[in-house]
Tab-separated table of C-alpha atoms and ligand atoms in Angstrom:
chain	number	residue	atom	x	y	z
G	1	MET	CA	-22.371	-10.692	23.127
G	2	LYS	CA	-20.037	-13.752	23.275
G	3	THR	CA	-16.459	-13.778	21.880
G	4	LEU	CA	-15.539	-16.057	19.306
G	5	THR	CA	-11.682	-16.938	19.532
G	6	LEU	CA	-9.828	-18.513	17.290
G	7	SER	CA	-6.232	-19.715	15.909
G	8	ALA	CA	-4.514	-18.905	12.786
G	9	PRO	CA	-2.412	-21.655	12.990
G	10	ALA	CA	1.171	-21.436	10.874
G	11	LYS	CA	1.622	-23.367	7.920
G	12	LEU	CA	5.071	-25.213	6.427
G	13	ASN	CA	5.713	-26.086	2.886
G	14	LEU	CA	7.272	-29.328	3.372
G	15	PHE	CA	8.280	-28.849	-0.346
G	16	LEU	CA	8.128	-26.002	-2.575
G	17	HIS	CA	8.807	-26.463	-6.033
G	18	ILE	CA	8.682	-23.278	-8.604
G	19	ASN	CA	7.569	-24.521	-12.102
G	20	GLY	CA	7.495	-20.999	-14.450
G	21	ARG	CA	6.763	-17.586	-13.939
G	22	ARG	CA	3.663	-16.005	-15.654
G	23	GLU	CA	3.306	-12.830	-17.342
G	24	ASP	CA	1.740	-10.631	-14.066
G	25	GLY	CA	5.237	-11.791	-12.204
G	26	TYR	CA	3.753	-14.416	-10.235
G	27	HIS	CA	4.978	-17.696	-10.196
G	28	GLU	CA	3.568	-21.479	-11.008
G	29	LEU	CA	4.260	-23.126	-8.175
G	30	GLU	CA	4.012	-26.984	-6.617
G	31	THR	CA	4.454	-27.146	-3.076
G	32	LEU	CA	3.146	-29.468	-0.218
G	33	PHE	CA	1.142	-27.262	2.840
G	34	THR	CA	0.411	-28.361	5.940
G	35	PHE	CA	-0.944	-27.066	9.188
G	36	LEU	CA	0.574	-26.960	12.792
G	37	ASP	CA	-1.358	-26.870	16.134
G	38	PHE	CA	0.296	-23.475	17.013
G	39	GLY	CA	-0.499	-20.067	15.733
G	40	ASP	CA	-1.982	-16.788	16.355
G	41	GLU	CA	-4.764	-16.183	18.088
G	42	LEU	CA	-8.073	-14.133	17.517
G	43	ALA	CA	-10.678	-13.044	19.401
G	44	PHE	CA	-14.042	-11.210	17.938
G	45	THR	CA	-16.623	-9.424	19.806
G	46	LEU	CA	-19.188	-8.057	17.958
G	47	THR	CA	-19.896	-4.021	18.555
G	48	ASP	CA	-22.943	-1.742	18.461
G	49	THR	CA	-21.450	0.566	15.804
G	50	ASN	CA	-21.764	-0.503	12.534
G	51	GLN	CA	-19.103	0.210	10.212
G	52	ASN	CA	-16.832	-0.381	12.445
G	53	ILE	CA	-13.592	-2.407	12.137
G	54	ILE	CA	-11.233	-1.928	15.510
G	55	ILE	CA	-8.162	-4.384	16.040
G	56	THR	CA	-6.265	-4.325	19.204
G	57	GLY	CA	-3.850	-6.300	20.504
G	58	ASP	CA	-0.050	-7.151	19.097
G	59	THR	CA	-0.589	-4.843	16.049
G	60	ALA	CA	1.312	-1.769	16.648
G	61	ASP	CA	3.918	-2.478	13.891
G	62	ILE	CA	1.534	-2.736	11.027
G	63	PRO	CA	-0.438	0.248	9.787
G	64	LEU	CA	-4.109	-0.332	9.886
G	65	GLU	CA	-4.764	-0.126	6.195
G	66	GLN	CA	-2.105	-2.460	5.430
G	67	ASN	CA	-3.140	-5.172	8.034
G	68	LEU	CA	-4.504	-8.330	6.575
G	69	ILE	CA	-6.967	-9.022	9.295
G	70	TYR	CA	-8.437	-5.013	8.502
G	71	LYS	CA	-7.948	-5.828	4.883
G	72	ALA	CA	-10.126	-9.033	5.313
G	73	ALA	CA	-12.817	-7.658	7.629
G	74	LYS	CA	-13.145	-4.757	5.006
G	75	THR	CA	-13.653	-6.984	1.934
G	76	LEU	CA	-16.127	-9.101	3.729
G	77	GLU	CA	-18.249	-5.846	4.623
G	78	PRO	CA	-20.137	-5.807	1.588
G	79	TYR	CA	-21.550	-9.036	2.295
G	80	LYS	CA	-23.202	-8.540	5.956
G	81	LYS	CA	-26.685	-9.223	6.929
G	82	VAL	CA	-26.268	-7.883	10.223
G	83	THR	CA	-26.334	-4.309	11.784
G	84	ALA	CA	-22.997	-4.822	13.716
G	85	GLY	CA	-19.347	-3.820	13.547
G	86	VAL	CA	-16.140	-5.949	14.657
G	87	GLU	CA	-13.601	-5.932	17.339
G	88	ILE	CA	-10.611	-8.146	16.927
G	89	HIS	CA	-7.868	-8.866	19.382
G	90	LEU	CA	-4.509	-10.568	18.146
G	91	ASN	CA	-2.494	-12.198	20.216
G	92	LYS	CA	0.457	-12.656	17.895
G	93	LYS	CA	2.610	-15.605	18.535
G	94	LEU	CA	4.039	-16.385	14.875
G	95	PRO	CA	7.100	-14.377	13.492
G	96	MET	CA	5.887	-11.747	11.007
G	97	GLY	CA	7.382	-12.587	7.213
G	98	GLY	CA	9.272	-15.843	8.255
G	99	GLY	CA	7.827	-18.245	5.638
G	100	VAL	CA	4.995	-19.641	8.082
G	101	GLY	CA	2.125	-17.613	6.734
G	102	GLY	CA	0.979	-16.000	9.612
G	103	GLY	CA	-0.305	-12.780	7.980
G	104	SER	CA	-2.398	-15.167	5.835
G	105	SER	CA	-3.236	-17.375	8.646
G	106	ASP	CA	-4.838	-14.292	10.375
G	107	ALA	CA	-6.674	-12.662	7.118
G	108	ALA	CA	-8.226	-16.432	6.336
G	109	THR	CA	-9.373	-16.981	10.107
G	110	THR	CA	-11.069	-13.168	10.106
G	111	LEU	CA	-13.082	-14.375	6.902
G	112	LEU	CA	-14.114	-17.308	8.368
G	113	ALA	CA	-15.184	-15.778	11.906
G	114	LEU	CA	-17.100	-13.331	10.100
G	115	ASN	CA	-18.732	-15.232	7.926
G	116	THR	CA	-20.217	-16.480	11.007
G	117	LEU	CA	-20.735	-13.619	13.134
G	118	TRP	CA	-21.606	-11.174	10.119
G	119	GLN	CA	-23.756	-13.952	8.713
G	120	CYS	CA	-22.393	-13.659	5.018
G	121	GLN	CA	-23.667	-16.963	4.236
G	122	LEU	CA	-20.779	-17.568	1.795
G	123	THR	CA	-19.453	-20.956	0.899
G	124	ILE	CA	-15.816	-21.773	1.615
G	125	SER	CA	-15.084	-21.857	-2.155
G	126	GLU	CA	-16.235	-18.303	-2.371
G	127	LEU	CA	-14.376	-17.113	0.595
G	128	ALA	CA	-11.297	-19.125	-0.503
G	129	LYS	CA	-11.764	-16.777	-3.692
G	130	ILE	CA	-12.381	-13.583	-2.048
G	131	GLY	CA	-8.948	-14.534	0.215
G	132	LEU	CA	-7.095	-14.852	-2.969
G	133	GLY	CA	-7.431	-11.285	-3.669
G	134	LEU	CA	-5.143	-11.161	-0.060
G	135	GLY	CA	-2.801	-13.208	-0.517
G	136	ALA	CA	-1.558	-16.128	-2.709
G	137	ASP	CA	-1.506	-18.503	0.650
G	138	VAL	CA	-4.929	-17.281	2.050
G	139	PRO	CA	-7.005	-19.615	0.036
G	140	VAL	CA	-5.205	-22.539	1.798
G	141	PHE	CA	-6.050	-21.409	4.662
G	142	VAL	CA	-9.604	-20.992	4.250
G	143	LYS	CA	-9.815	-24.297	2.846
G	144	GLY	CA	-7.562	-25.753	5.913
G	145	LYS	CA	-7.023	-29.149	4.620
G	146	THR	CA	-3.195	-30.265	4.053
G	147	ALA	CA	-3.046	-30.063	0.866
G	148	VAL	CA	-0.484	-29.731	-2.640
G	149	ALA	CA	-1.189	-26.792	-4.382
G	150	HIS	CA	-0.783	-25.563	-8.072
G	151	GLY	CA	-1.188	-22.253	-9.444
G	152	ILE	CA	-0.224	-19.523	-7.400
G	153	GLY	CA	-0.741	-21.568	-4.560
G	154	GLU	CA	-4.578	-21.496	-5.130
G	155	GLN	CA	-5.402	-24.996	-7.069
G	156	LEU	CA	-5.672	-27.410	-3.598
G	157	GLU	CA	-5.712	-30.837	-3.803
G	158	PRO	CA	-6.230	-32.402	-0.366
G	159	MET	CA	-3.506	-34.872	0.635
G	160	ASP	CA	-2.969	-37.082	3.657
G	161	ILE	CA	0.303	-37.530	5.132
G	162	PRO	CA	1.476	-38.671	8.378
G	163	GLN	CA	1.613	-36.924	11.872
G	164	LYS	CA	5.336	-35.433	12.635
G	165	TRP	CA	6.744	-33.071	15.146
G	166	TYR	CA	8.272	-30.087	14.248
G	167	LEU	CA	11.270	-28.028	15.347
G	168	VAL	CA	10.731	-24.605	13.709
G	169	VAL	CA	13.249	-21.996	14.236
G	170	ALA	CA	13.232	-18.342	13.188
G	171	PRO	CA	16.660	-17.066	12.456
G	172	PRO	CA	16.842	-13.256	13.329
G	173	VAL	CA	16.271	-11.850	9.720
G	174	HIS	CA	13.301	-11.063	7.878
G	175	VAL	CA	13.405	-12.299	4.257
G	176	SER	CA	11.201	-10.337	1.720
G	177	THR	CA	9.207	-12.718	-0.364
G	178	ALA	CA	9.019	-10.123	-3.266
G	179	LEU	CA	12.384	-9.784	-3.211
G	180	ILE	CA	13.109	-13.454	-3.393
G	181	PHE	CA	10.493	-13.938	-6.594
G	182	THR	CA	11.775	-10.971	-8.392
G	183	HIS	CA	15.689	-12.117	-7.759
G	184	PRO	CA	17.239	-13.207	-11.260
G	185	ASP	CA	18.850	-16.185	-9.636
G	186	LEU	CA	15.882	-17.783	-8.199
G	187	PRO	CA	15.576	-21.113	-10.615
G	188	ARG	CA	12.399	-21.326	-11.751
G	189	ALA	CA	12.066	-24.280	-14.033
G	190	THR	CA	11.983	-27.228	-11.990
G	191	PRO	CA	9.207	-29.835	-13.742
G	192	LYS	CA	6.105	-30.747	-12.135
G	193	LEU	CA	6.240	-33.863	-9.798
G	194	LYS	CA	5.130	-37.372	-11.743
G	195	ASN	CA	2.661	-40.390	-9.931
G	196	GLY	CA	4.488	-41.720	-7.259
G	197	TRP	CA	6.479	-38.713	-5.852
G	198	LYS	CA	8.402	-38.976	-2.151
G	199	LEU	CA	8.898	-36.225	-0.006
G	200	SER	CA	12.447	-37.376	0.226
G	201	ASP	CA	12.805	-36.494	-3.444
G	202	THR	CA	11.529	-32.947	-3.025
G	203	GLY	CA	13.306	-29.741	-1.794
G	204	ASN	CA	12.684	-25.692	-1.272
G	205	ASP	CA	13.797	-23.882	-4.682
G	206	CYS	CA	14.216	-20.919	-2.886
G	207	GLN	CA	16.612	-22.352	-0.234
G	208	THR	CA	20.077	-22.121	-1.990
G	209	LEU	CA	19.360	-18.069	-2.851
G	210	VAL	CA	17.927	-17.498	0.363
G	211	LYS	CA	20.864	-19.207	2.330
G	212	LYS	CA	23.609	-17.143	-0.064
G	213	LEU	CA	21.364	-13.734	0.604
G	214	TYR	CA	20.753	-14.553	4.314
G	215	PRO	CA	23.937	-16.369	6.184
G	216	GLU	CA	21.642	-16.664	9.497
G	217	VAL	CA	19.289	-18.963	7.437
G	218	GLU	CA	22.482	-20.988	6.140
G	219	LYS	CA	23.628	-21.331	9.866
G	220	THR	CA	20.271	-22.321	11.239
G	221	LEU	CA	19.727	-25.186	8.555
G	222	THR	CA	23.410	-26.112	9.287
G	223	TRP	CA	22.535	-26.686	12.742
G	224	LEU	CA	19.295	-28.286	12.500
G	225	LEU	CA	20.512	-31.050	10.077
G	226	LYS	CA	23.295	-32.114	12.644
G	227	TYR	CA	19.624	-33.483	14.233
G	228	ALA	CA	17.096	-34.329	12.088
G	229	PRO	CA	16.117	-33.751	8.124
G	230	THR	CA	15.490	-30.173	7.883
G	231	LYS	CA	14.350	-27.743	5.247
G	232	MET	CA	13.269	-23.870	4.893
G	233	THR	CA	9.400	-23.021	4.397
G	234	GLY	CA	7.958	-20.855	2.184
G	235	THR	CA	10.694	-18.103	1.593
G	236	GLY	CA	11.981	-18.232	4.734
G	237	ALA	CA	13.349	-17.218	7.189
G	238	CYS	CA	11.690	-19.913	9.207
G	239	CYS	CA	13.259	-23.221	8.860
G	240	PHE	CA	12.032	-26.616	10.008
G	241	ALA	CA	13.345	-30.146	11.796
G	242	GLU	CA	11.147	-33.171	11.165
G	243	PHE	CA	11.038	-35.670	14.403
G	244	GLU	CA	9.115	-38.912	15.239
G	245	ASN	CA	8.158	-37.828	18.658
G	246	ARG	CA	7.511	-34.459	21.032
G	247	GLU	CA	10.651	-35.455	23.174
G	248	ALA	CA	13.086	-35.923	20.528
G	249	ALA	CA	12.045	-32.528	19.249
G	250	LEU	CA	12.145	-30.919	22.702
G	251	ARG	CA	15.701	-31.980	23.293
G	252	VAL	CA	17.102	-29.879	20.334
G	253	LEU	CA	14.726	-26.971	21.165
G	254	GLU	CA	16.194	-26.736	24.662
G	255	THR	CA	19.728	-26.338	22.946
G	256	LEU	CA	18.874	-23.904	20.607
G	257	PRO	CA	21.347	-20.761	20.316
G	258	SER	CA	20.090	-17.750	22.125
G	259	SER	CA	19.580	-15.573	19.559
G	260	TRP	CA	17.046	-17.684	17.424
G	261	GLN	CA	13.642	-18.134	18.469
G	262	GLY	CA	11.783	-21.541	18.175
G	263	PHE	CA	9.231	-23.496	18.851
G	264	ILE	CA	7.565	-27.270	18.050
G	265	ALA	CA	4.416	-28.650	16.796
G	266	GLN	CA	2.847	-31.490	15.466
G	267	ASN	CA	1.097	-30.922	12.056
G	268	THR	CA	-2.829	-31.185	11.601
G	269	SER	CA	-4.335	-32.718	8.218
G	270	GLU	CA	-6.930	-29.942	9.156
G	271	SER	CA	-6.363	-26.536	10.314
G	272	ILE	CA	-7.064	-26.202	14.211
G	273	CYS	CA	-9.161	-23.082	13.252
G	274	HIS	CA	-11.987	-25.127	11.034
G	275	ARG	CA	-12.319	-27.246	14.421
G	276	GLN	CA	-12.607	-24.500	16.784
G	277	LEU	CA	-15.026	-22.873	14.478
G	278	ARG	CA	-17.146	-25.915	14.282
G	279	ALA	CA	-17.111	-26.571	17.987
G	280	TRP	CA	-18.570	-22.731	18.384
G	281	GLN	CA	-20.887	-23.606	15.854
G	282	ASN	CA	-22.294	-26.907	17.333
C	301	CDM	C1	5.886	-18.224	-1.293
C	301	CDM	C2	4.959	-18.738	-0.318
C	301	CDM	O1	5.029	-18.222	1.004
C	301	CDM	C3	4.520	-20.396	-0.368
C	301	CDM	O2	3.749	-20.780	0.501
C	301	CDM	C4	3.611	-17.992	-1.065
C	301	CDM	O3	3.168	-18.560	-2.107
C	301	CDM	C5	3.752	-16.393	-0.712
C	301	CDM	O4	2.021	-16.333	-0.379
C	301	CDM	P1	2.160	-14.928	0.080
C	301	CDM	O5	2.640	-14.195	1.168
C	301	CDM	O6	0.424	-14.819	0.382
C	301	CDM	O7	2.200	-14.044	-1.175
C	301	CDM	P2	1.555	-12.777	-1.677
C	301	CDM	O8	1.322	-11.688	-0.840
C	301	CDM	O9	0.297	-12.909	-2.606
C	301	CDM	O10	2.543	-12.023	-2.465
C	301	CDM	C6	4.010	-11.955	-2.504
C	301	CDM	C7	4.907	-11.690	-3.442
C	301	CDM	O11	5.604	-12.807	-3.337
C	301	CDM	C8	5.408	-13.139	-5.198
C	301	CDM	N1	4.745	-14.589	-5.601
C	301	CDM	C9	4.020	-14.711	-4.756
C	301	CDM	C10	3.193	-16.335	-4.993
C	301	CDM	C11	3.481	-16.397	-6.054
C	301	CDM	N2	3.022	-17.824	-6.747
C	301	CDM	N3	4.385	-16.039	-7.235
C	301	CDM	C12	5.241	-15.151	-6.583
C	301	CDM	O12	5.723	-14.943	-7.771
C	301	CDM	C13	4.882	-11.908	-5.642
C	301	CDM	O13	6.115	-11.494	-6.394
C	301	CDM	C14	4.258	-10.955	-4.558
C	301	CDM	O14	4.280	-9.980	-4.811
C	302	ATP	N1	-2.052	-9.859	10.702
C	302	ATP	C1	-0.701	-9.576	9.988
C	302	ATP	N2	0.711	-10.275	10.533
C	302	ATP	C2	1.372	-10.765	10.111
C	302	ATP	N3	1.792	-9.880	8.911
C	302	ATP	C3	1.181	-9.062	8.520
C	302	ATP	C4	-0.181	-8.529	8.957
C	302	ATP	N4	-0.602	-7.817	8.385
C	302	ATP	C5	0.241	-7.263	7.193
C	302	ATP	N5	1.619	-8.099	7.534
C	302	ATP	C6	2.213	-7.836	6.788
C	302	ATP	O1	2.276	-9.253	5.805
C	302	ATP	C7	4.099	-9.496	5.651
C	302	ATP	C8	4.274	-10.957	5.836
C	302	ATP	O2	3.746	-11.497	6.803
C	302	ATP	P1	3.249	-13.414	6.773
C	302	ATP	O3	3.674	-13.118	8.430
C	302	ATP	O4	1.952	-13.714	6.505
C	302	ATP	O5	4.296	-13.555	6.210
C	302	ATP	P2	5.110	-14.826	5.717
C	302	ATP	O6	5.216	-15.509	6.917
C	302	ATP	O7	6.203	-15.088	5.025
C	302	ATP	O8	4.272	-15.841	5.181
C	302	ATP	P3	4.463	-16.388	3.547
C	302	ATP	O9	4.642	-17.363	3.659
C	302	ATP	O10	2.755	-16.451	3.041
C	302	ATP	O11	4.754	-15.655	2.746
C	302	ATP	C9	4.659	-8.847	7.245
C	302	ATP	O12	6.068	-8.632	6.873
C	302	ATP	C10	3.809	-7.776	7.305
C	302	ATP	O13	4.027	-6.484	6.544
């Protein structure tokens, strides 16, 4: 059996507005998702042992039952049309809980890969619906197109945006998404954008609160802003600065303080996972 190796790319929220809070505690969002050509790598190999889902690689810190890769595979099990288990090897490159959606992207890549390998024959829309049960950010990775999202992040309107280079910096702090979304000081009443909006008029509604609670995030934003337009992604802690070309981004990466981790990448209108999966199928 051949091994199917796919990326689980990072996402950036190029803006993130919170428009309201729903009765179930989730928030109504308006956010622009794009994908980066950098991410985790997952290798899928079918095994003879039915009912068996084995995860190897960089998963040591995550209990199996909570691992989004495992959860995604378990969710697809009832749909499989072949008698086979799977071994999934994870090469983790994205900071965990960093706002770049690493866990959600791993889950989406797992759904897409196993839908093919296990011949589940689910459509992308059906997979996205299943993915929403794993996390608000999973559907956008399943659909794999740069998009403005509404609802809790699942109503997606694909959008063409220019390709840029990004320097993404992960300060050494972990921000809990749930903590930010339950905080009394989070602004929750940004109006929906009107037609003709410009990216320069948008922001991240979580940023002021996260800066206050995590001074390392404030330091990172202040440092990056010396070089380029900068925002935080998701609920942090990662921050990204936007550049017109690779060389400019690389020059700033080379001067990054040593306690911060960073990488540079380009945004892609389609997730690289989708491109790789198509190439494998043909
Ligand atoms: C903020 C974003 O990162 C933007 O991309 C995401 O919407 C978060 O997506 P995620 O990590 O997949 O979120 P989930 O795992 O579904 O939810 C984590 C926690 O975030 C809060 N949450 C998440 C999404 C949303 N629209 N409203 C929320 O209030 C909920 O309190 C939930 O307990
Ligand atoms: N395979 C996985 N990779 C990363 N995190 C995982 C995975 N499985 C479960 N998790 C859990 O999910 C949490 C959130 O992970 P993730 O990296 O998606 O956060 P994030 O980048 O902040 O995403 P978001 O922007 O969607 O909030 C982690 O703290 C971790 O405990």
